[in-house]
PDB file of C-alpha atoms in Angstrom:
ATOM      1  CA  UNK A   1      -0.118   0.342  -0.073  1.00 70.00           C
ATOM      2  CA  UNK A   2       3.150   2.323   0.827  1.00 87.00           C
ATOM      3  CA  UNK A   3       4.577   1.869  -2.063  1.00 89.00           C
ATOM      4  CA  UNK A   4       0.936   3.367  -4.013  1.00 89.00           C
ATOM      5  CA  UNK A   5       1.822   6.721  -2.083  1.00 91.00           C
ATOM      6  CA  UNK A   6       5.313   7.322  -4.025  1.00 92.00           C
ATOM      7  CA  UNK A   7       5.548   9.671  -6.811  1.00 91.00           C
ATOM      8  CA  UNK A   8       5.592   7.891 -10.401  1.00 90.00           C
ATOM      9  CA  UNK A   9       8.956   8.740 -10.890  1.00 92.00           C
ATOM     10  CA  UNK A  10       9.955   6.667  -7.506  1.00 94.00           C
ATOM     11  CA  UNK A  11       7.519   3.785  -8.192  1.00 94.00           C
ATOM     12  CA  UNK A  12       9.418   3.250 -11.824  1.00 94.00           C
ATOM     13  CA  UNK A  13      12.529   3.617  -9.960  1.00 96.00           C
ATOM     14  CA  UNK A  14      11.502   1.188  -7.340  1.00 96.00           C
ATOM     15  CA  UNK A  15      10.033  -1.785 -10.023  1.00 96.00           C
ATOM     16  CA  UNK A  16      13.286  -1.223 -12.321  1.00 97.00           C
ATOM     17  CA  UNK A  17      15.318  -1.820  -9.217  1.00 97.00           C
ATOM     18  CA  UNK A  18      13.556  -4.829  -7.980  1.00 96.00           C
ATOM     19  CA  UNK A  19      13.436  -6.401 -11.668  1.00 97.00           C
ATOM     20  CA  UNK A  20      17.174  -5.949 -12.073  1.00 97.00           C
ATOM     21  CA  UNK A  21      19.356  -5.458  -8.283  1.00 97.00           C
ATOM     22  CA  UNK A  22      18.194  -8.882  -6.911  1.00 95.00           C
ATOM     23  CA  UNK A  23      18.493 -10.677 -10.460  1.00 96.00           C
ATOM     24  CA  UNK A  24      21.725  -9.129 -11.330  1.00 96.00           C
ATOM     25  CA  UNK A  25      23.165 -10.157  -8.004  1.00 96.00           C
ATOM     26  CA  UNK A  26      21.623 -14.107  -8.464  1.00 95.00           C
ATOM     27  CA  UNK A  27      22.861 -14.159 -12.315  1.00 95.00           C
ATOM     28  CA  UNK A  28      26.492 -13.246 -10.648  1.00 96.00           C
ATOM     29  CA  UNK A  29      26.272 -16.160  -8.501  1.00 95.00           C
ATOM     30  CA  UNK A  30      24.969 -18.734 -10.895  1.00 94.00           C
ATOM     31  CA  UNK A  31      27.633 -17.949 -13.471  1.00 94.00           C
ATOM     32  CA  UNK A  32      30.243 -17.921 -10.850  1.00 95.00           C
ATOM     33  CA  UNK A  33      29.256 -21.177  -9.404  1.00 92.00           C
ATOM     34  CA  UNK A  34      29.749 -24.151 -10.994  1.00 90.00           C
ATOM     35  CA  UNK A  35      26.791 -26.383 -11.838  1.00 85.00           C
ATOM     36  CA  UNK A  36      25.238 -28.813 -14.494  1.00 84.00           C
ATOM     37  CA  UNK A  37      24.162 -24.861 -16.290  1.00 84.00           C
ATOM     38  CA  UNK A  38      20.404 -25.061 -15.261  1.00 87.00           C
ATOM     39  CA  UNK A  39      20.612 -21.924 -12.897  1.00 91.00           C
ATOM     40  CA  UNK A  40      22.408 -19.714 -15.919  1.00 93.00           C
ATOM     41  CA  UNK A  41      19.491 -20.972 -18.268  1.00 93.00           C
ATOM     42  CA  UNK A  42      16.965 -19.923 -15.271  1.00 95.00           C
ATOM     43  CA  UNK A  43      18.525 -16.578 -15.460  1.00 96.00           C
ATOM     44  CA  UNK A  44      19.381 -15.971 -18.832  1.00 96.00           C
ATOM     45  CA  UNK A  45      15.498 -16.695 -19.768  1.00 96.00           C
ATOM     46  CA  UNK A  46      14.178 -14.248 -16.922  1.00 97.00           C
ATOM     47  CA  UNK A  47      16.674 -11.142 -18.376  1.00 97.00           C
ATOM     48  CA  UNK A  48      15.318 -11.832 -21.662  1.00 96.00           C
ATOM     49  CA  UNK A  49      11.446 -12.209 -20.431  1.00 97.00           C
ATOM     50  CA  UNK A  50      12.284  -8.931 -18.343  1.00 98.00           C
ATOM     51  CA  UNK A  51      13.997  -7.078 -21.120  1.00 97.00           C
ATOM     52  CA  UNK A  52      10.326  -7.916 -23.155  1.00 96.00           C
ATOM     53  CA  UNK A  53       8.244  -6.363 -19.391  1.00 97.00           C
ATOM     54  CA  UNK A  54      10.496  -3.768 -19.438  1.00 97.00           C
ATOM     55  CA  UNK A  55      10.138  -2.575 -23.595  1.00 96.00           C
ATOM     56  CA  UNK A  56       6.220  -3.019 -22.676  1.00 96.00           C
ATOM     57  CA  UNK A  57       6.275  -1.094 -19.577  1.00 96.00           C
ATOM     58  CA  UNK A  58       8.598   1.761 -21.370  1.00 95.00           C
ATOM     59  CA  UNK A  59       5.683   2.028 -24.499  1.00 96.00           C
ATOM     60  CA  UNK A  60       3.006   1.772 -21.986  1.00 96.00           C
ATOM     61  CA  UNK A  61       3.936   4.284 -19.071  1.00 93.00           C
ATOM     62  CA  UNK A  62       3.355   6.970 -21.658  1.00 92.00           C
ATOM     63  CA  UNK A  63      -0.373   6.173 -21.860  1.00 94.00           C
ATOM     64  CA  UNK A  64      -1.254   4.552 -19.122  1.00 93.00           C
ATOM     65  CA  UNK A  65       1.660   5.391 -16.633  1.00 87.00           C
ATOM     66  CA  UNK A  66      -0.399   8.346 -14.456  1.00 86.00           C
ATOM     67  CA  UNK A  67      -2.377   5.475 -13.193  1.00 88.00           C
ATOM     68  CA  UNK A  68      -1.645   4.592  -9.474  1.00 83.00           C
ATOM     69  CA  UNK A  69      -1.887   0.745 -10.029  1.00 91.00           C
ATOM     70  CA  UNK A  70       0.381   0.657 -13.576  1.00 95.00           C
ATOM     71  CA  UNK A  71       3.587   0.058 -11.465  1.00 95.00           C
ATOM     72  CA  UNK A  72       1.871  -1.931  -9.163  1.00 94.00           C
ATOM     73  CA  UNK A  73       1.102  -4.393 -11.875  1.00 95.00           C
ATOM     74  CA  UNK A  74       4.606  -4.217 -13.343  1.00 96.00           C
ATOM     75  CA  UNK A  75       6.035  -4.598  -9.830  1.00 96.00           C
ATOM     76  CA  UNK A  76       3.892  -8.070  -9.392  1.00 96.00           C
ATOM     77  CA  UNK A  77       4.660  -8.925 -12.781  1.00 97.00           C
ATOM     78  CA  UNK A  78       8.652  -8.100 -12.041  1.00 97.00           C
ATOM     79  CA  UNK A  79       8.260 -10.759  -9.230  1.00 96.00           C
ATOM     80  CA  UNK A  80       6.898 -13.128 -11.147  1.00 97.00           C
ATOM     81  CA  UNK A  81       9.021 -13.469 -13.522  1.00 97.00           C
ATOM     82  CA  UNK A  82      12.077 -13.787 -11.236  1.00 95.00           C
ATOM     83  CA  UNK A  83      10.299 -16.300  -8.080  1.00 95.00           C
ATOM     84  CA  UNK A  84      11.130 -19.577  -8.945  1.00 92.00           C
ATOM     85  CA  UNK A  85       8.041 -20.923  -7.170  1.00 95.00           C
ATOM     86  CA  UNK A  86       6.177 -19.328 -10.503  1.00 95.00           C
ATOM     87  CA  UNK A  87       8.477 -20.126 -13.156  1.00 94.00           C
ATOM     88  CA  UNK A  88       7.419 -17.220 -14.967  1.00 97.00           C
ATOM     89  CA  UNK A  89      10.499 -16.393 -16.861  1.00 97.00           C
ATOM     90  CA  UNK A  90       9.858 -19.726 -18.018  1.00 96.00           C
ATOM     91  CA  UNK A  91       6.139 -19.759 -18.863  1.00 97.00           C
ATOM     92  CA  UNK A  92       6.781 -15.831 -21.089  1.00 97.00           C
ATOM     93  CA  UNK A  93       9.889 -17.717 -22.582  1.00 97.00           C
ATOM     94  CA  UNK A  94       7.839 -21.099 -24.189  1.00 96.00           C
ATOM     95  CA  UNK A  95       4.639 -18.769 -24.455  1.00 96.00           C
ATOM     96  CA  UNK A  96       5.582 -15.528 -26.483  1.00 96.00           C
ATOM     97  CA  UNK A  97       9.348 -14.805 -27.425  1.00 96.00           C
ATOM     98  CA  UNK A  98       9.985 -18.909 -28.838  1.00 96.00           C
ATOM     99  CA  UNK A  99       6.926 -18.591 -30.804  1.00 96.00           C
ATOM    100  CA  UNK A 100       7.978 -14.975 -31.932  1.00 95.00           C
ATOM    101  CA  UNK A 101      11.376 -15.703 -32.653  1.00 95.00           C
ATOM    102  CA  UNK A 102      10.508 -18.630 -34.504  1.00 95.00           C
ATOM    103  CA  UNK A 103      12.738 -21.123 -32.202  1.00 96.00           C
ATOM    104  CA  UNK A 104       9.868 -23.709 -31.602  1.00 94.00           C
ATOM    105  CA  UNK A 105      11.154 -26.432 -32.793  1.00 95.00           C
ATOM    106  CA  UNK A 106      14.775 -25.480 -31.400  1.00 95.00           C
ATOM    107  CA  UNK A 107      13.243 -25.517 -28.208  1.00 95.00           C
ATOM    108  CA  UNK A 108      11.660 -29.002 -28.676  1.00 94.00           C
ATOM    109  CA  UNK A 109      15.058 -29.998 -29.601  1.00 95.00           C
ATOM    110  CA  UNK A 110      16.476 -28.983 -26.016  1.00 93.00           C
ATOM    111  CA  UNK A 111      13.883 -29.983 -24.240  1.00 93.00           C
ATOM    112  CA  UNK A 112      14.528 -33.534 -25.903  1.00 90.00           C
ATOM    113  CA  UNK A 113      18.044 -32.882 -25.226  1.00 91.00           C
ATOM    114  CA  UNK A 114      16.957 -32.277 -21.656  1.00 89.00           C
ATOM    115  CA  UNK A 115      15.168 -35.495 -21.355  1.00 88.00           C
ATOM    116  CA  UNK A 116      17.634 -37.664 -22.521  1.00 85.00           C
ATOM    117  CA  UNK A 117      20.331 -36.115 -20.029  1.00 87.00           C
ATOM    118  CA  UNK A 118      17.643 -36.835 -17.250  1.00 88.00           C
ATOM    119  CA  UNK A 119      17.357 -40.373 -18.738  1.00 83.00           C
ATOM    120  CA  UNK A 120      20.967 -41.114 -18.623  1.00 85.00           C
ATOM    121  CA  UNK A 121      21.549 -39.473 -14.777  1.00 88.00           C
ATOM    122  CA  UNK A 122      18.758 -42.237 -13.914  1.00 92.00           C
ATOM    123  CA  UNK A 123      20.462 -45.216 -15.536  1.00 90.00           C
ATOM    124  CA  UNK A 124      23.184 -47.256 -14.345  1.00 91.00           C
ATOM    125  CA  UNK A 125      26.070 -46.779 -16.926  1.00 88.00           C
ATOM    126  CA  UNK A 126      25.911 -50.768 -17.524  1.00 91.00           C
ATOM    127  CA  UNK A 127      22.569 -50.297 -18.968  1.00 90.00           C
ATOM    128  CA  UNK A 128      22.775 -47.103 -20.972  1.00 86.00           C
ATOM    129  CA  UNK A 129      23.155 -48.924 -24.194  1.00 88.00           C
ATOM    130  CA  UNK A 130      20.270 -51.749 -23.523  1.00 90.00           C
ATOM    131  CA  UNK A 131      17.875 -49.258 -22.519  1.00 88.00           C
ATOM    132  CA  UNK A 132      18.491 -46.793 -25.588  1.00 84.00           C
ATOM    133  CA  UNK A 133      18.273 -49.075 -28.177  1.00 89.00           C
ATOM    134  CA  UNK A 134      14.790 -50.466 -26.631  1.00 88.00           C
ATOM    135  CA  UNK A 135      13.775 -46.059 -26.921  1.00 84.00           C
ATOM    136  CA  UNK A 136      15.365 -46.267 -30.148  1.00 85.00           C
ATOM    137  CA  UNK A 137      13.156 -49.625 -31.410  1.00 88.00           C
ATOM    138  CA  UNK A 138       9.623 -48.336 -29.808  1.00 87.00           C
ATOM    139  CA  UNK A 139      10.094 -44.472 -31.138  1.00 81.00           C
ATOM    140  CA  UNK A 140      11.175 -45.962 -35.103  1.00 84.00           C
ATOM    141  CA  UNK A 141       8.238 -48.594 -34.625  1.00 83.00           C
ATOM    142  CA  UNK A 142       6.049 -45.698 -33.980  1.00 71.00           C
ATOM    143  CA  UNK A 143       7.237 -43.300 -36.512  1.00 65.00           C
ATOM    144  CA  UNK A 144       6.631 -46.235 -38.777  1.00 71.00           C
ATOM    145  CA  UNK A 145       3.165 -47.107 -37.899  1.00 73.00           C
ATOM    146  CA  UNK A 146       2.047 -44.116 -37.968  1.00 67.00           C
ATOM    147  CA  UNK A 147       3.348 -43.463 -41.810  1.00 66.00           C
ATOM    148  CA  UNK A 148       1.359 -46.608 -42.524  1.00 67.00           C
ATOM    149  CA  UNK A 149      -1.903 -45.001 -41.590  1.00 64.00           C
TER     150      UNK A 149
END
């Protein structure tokens, strides 16, 4: 409620600061720590989604920026993007940015790669070849059956 009492310039500054300060620190930590790269991908996805939100906010504030709830809505959208419990950046990335950029097929290939990597991690190394040959057989037989129909 206190946020609404601030002047328009302060509300804009707070919204942009919330969208950059914590994510900047978290991105720096993600990049500098050794991991499998999922946190790097998470924050890269956030920055792509936040840039889209920022561009929309920058454009729309000329028309509706004077309305008291505008920056509150932008602040809520910003928090939605970076909180892991909502995965908002991933939703915006997949439903808006990927279709806009025409990268849907590449996104599916990336998802298939992640599924394979997850499968490889959960299967004992001595069974990898056997399991993957059986999986390949299932996929090829399914594709062959669909062609016949």
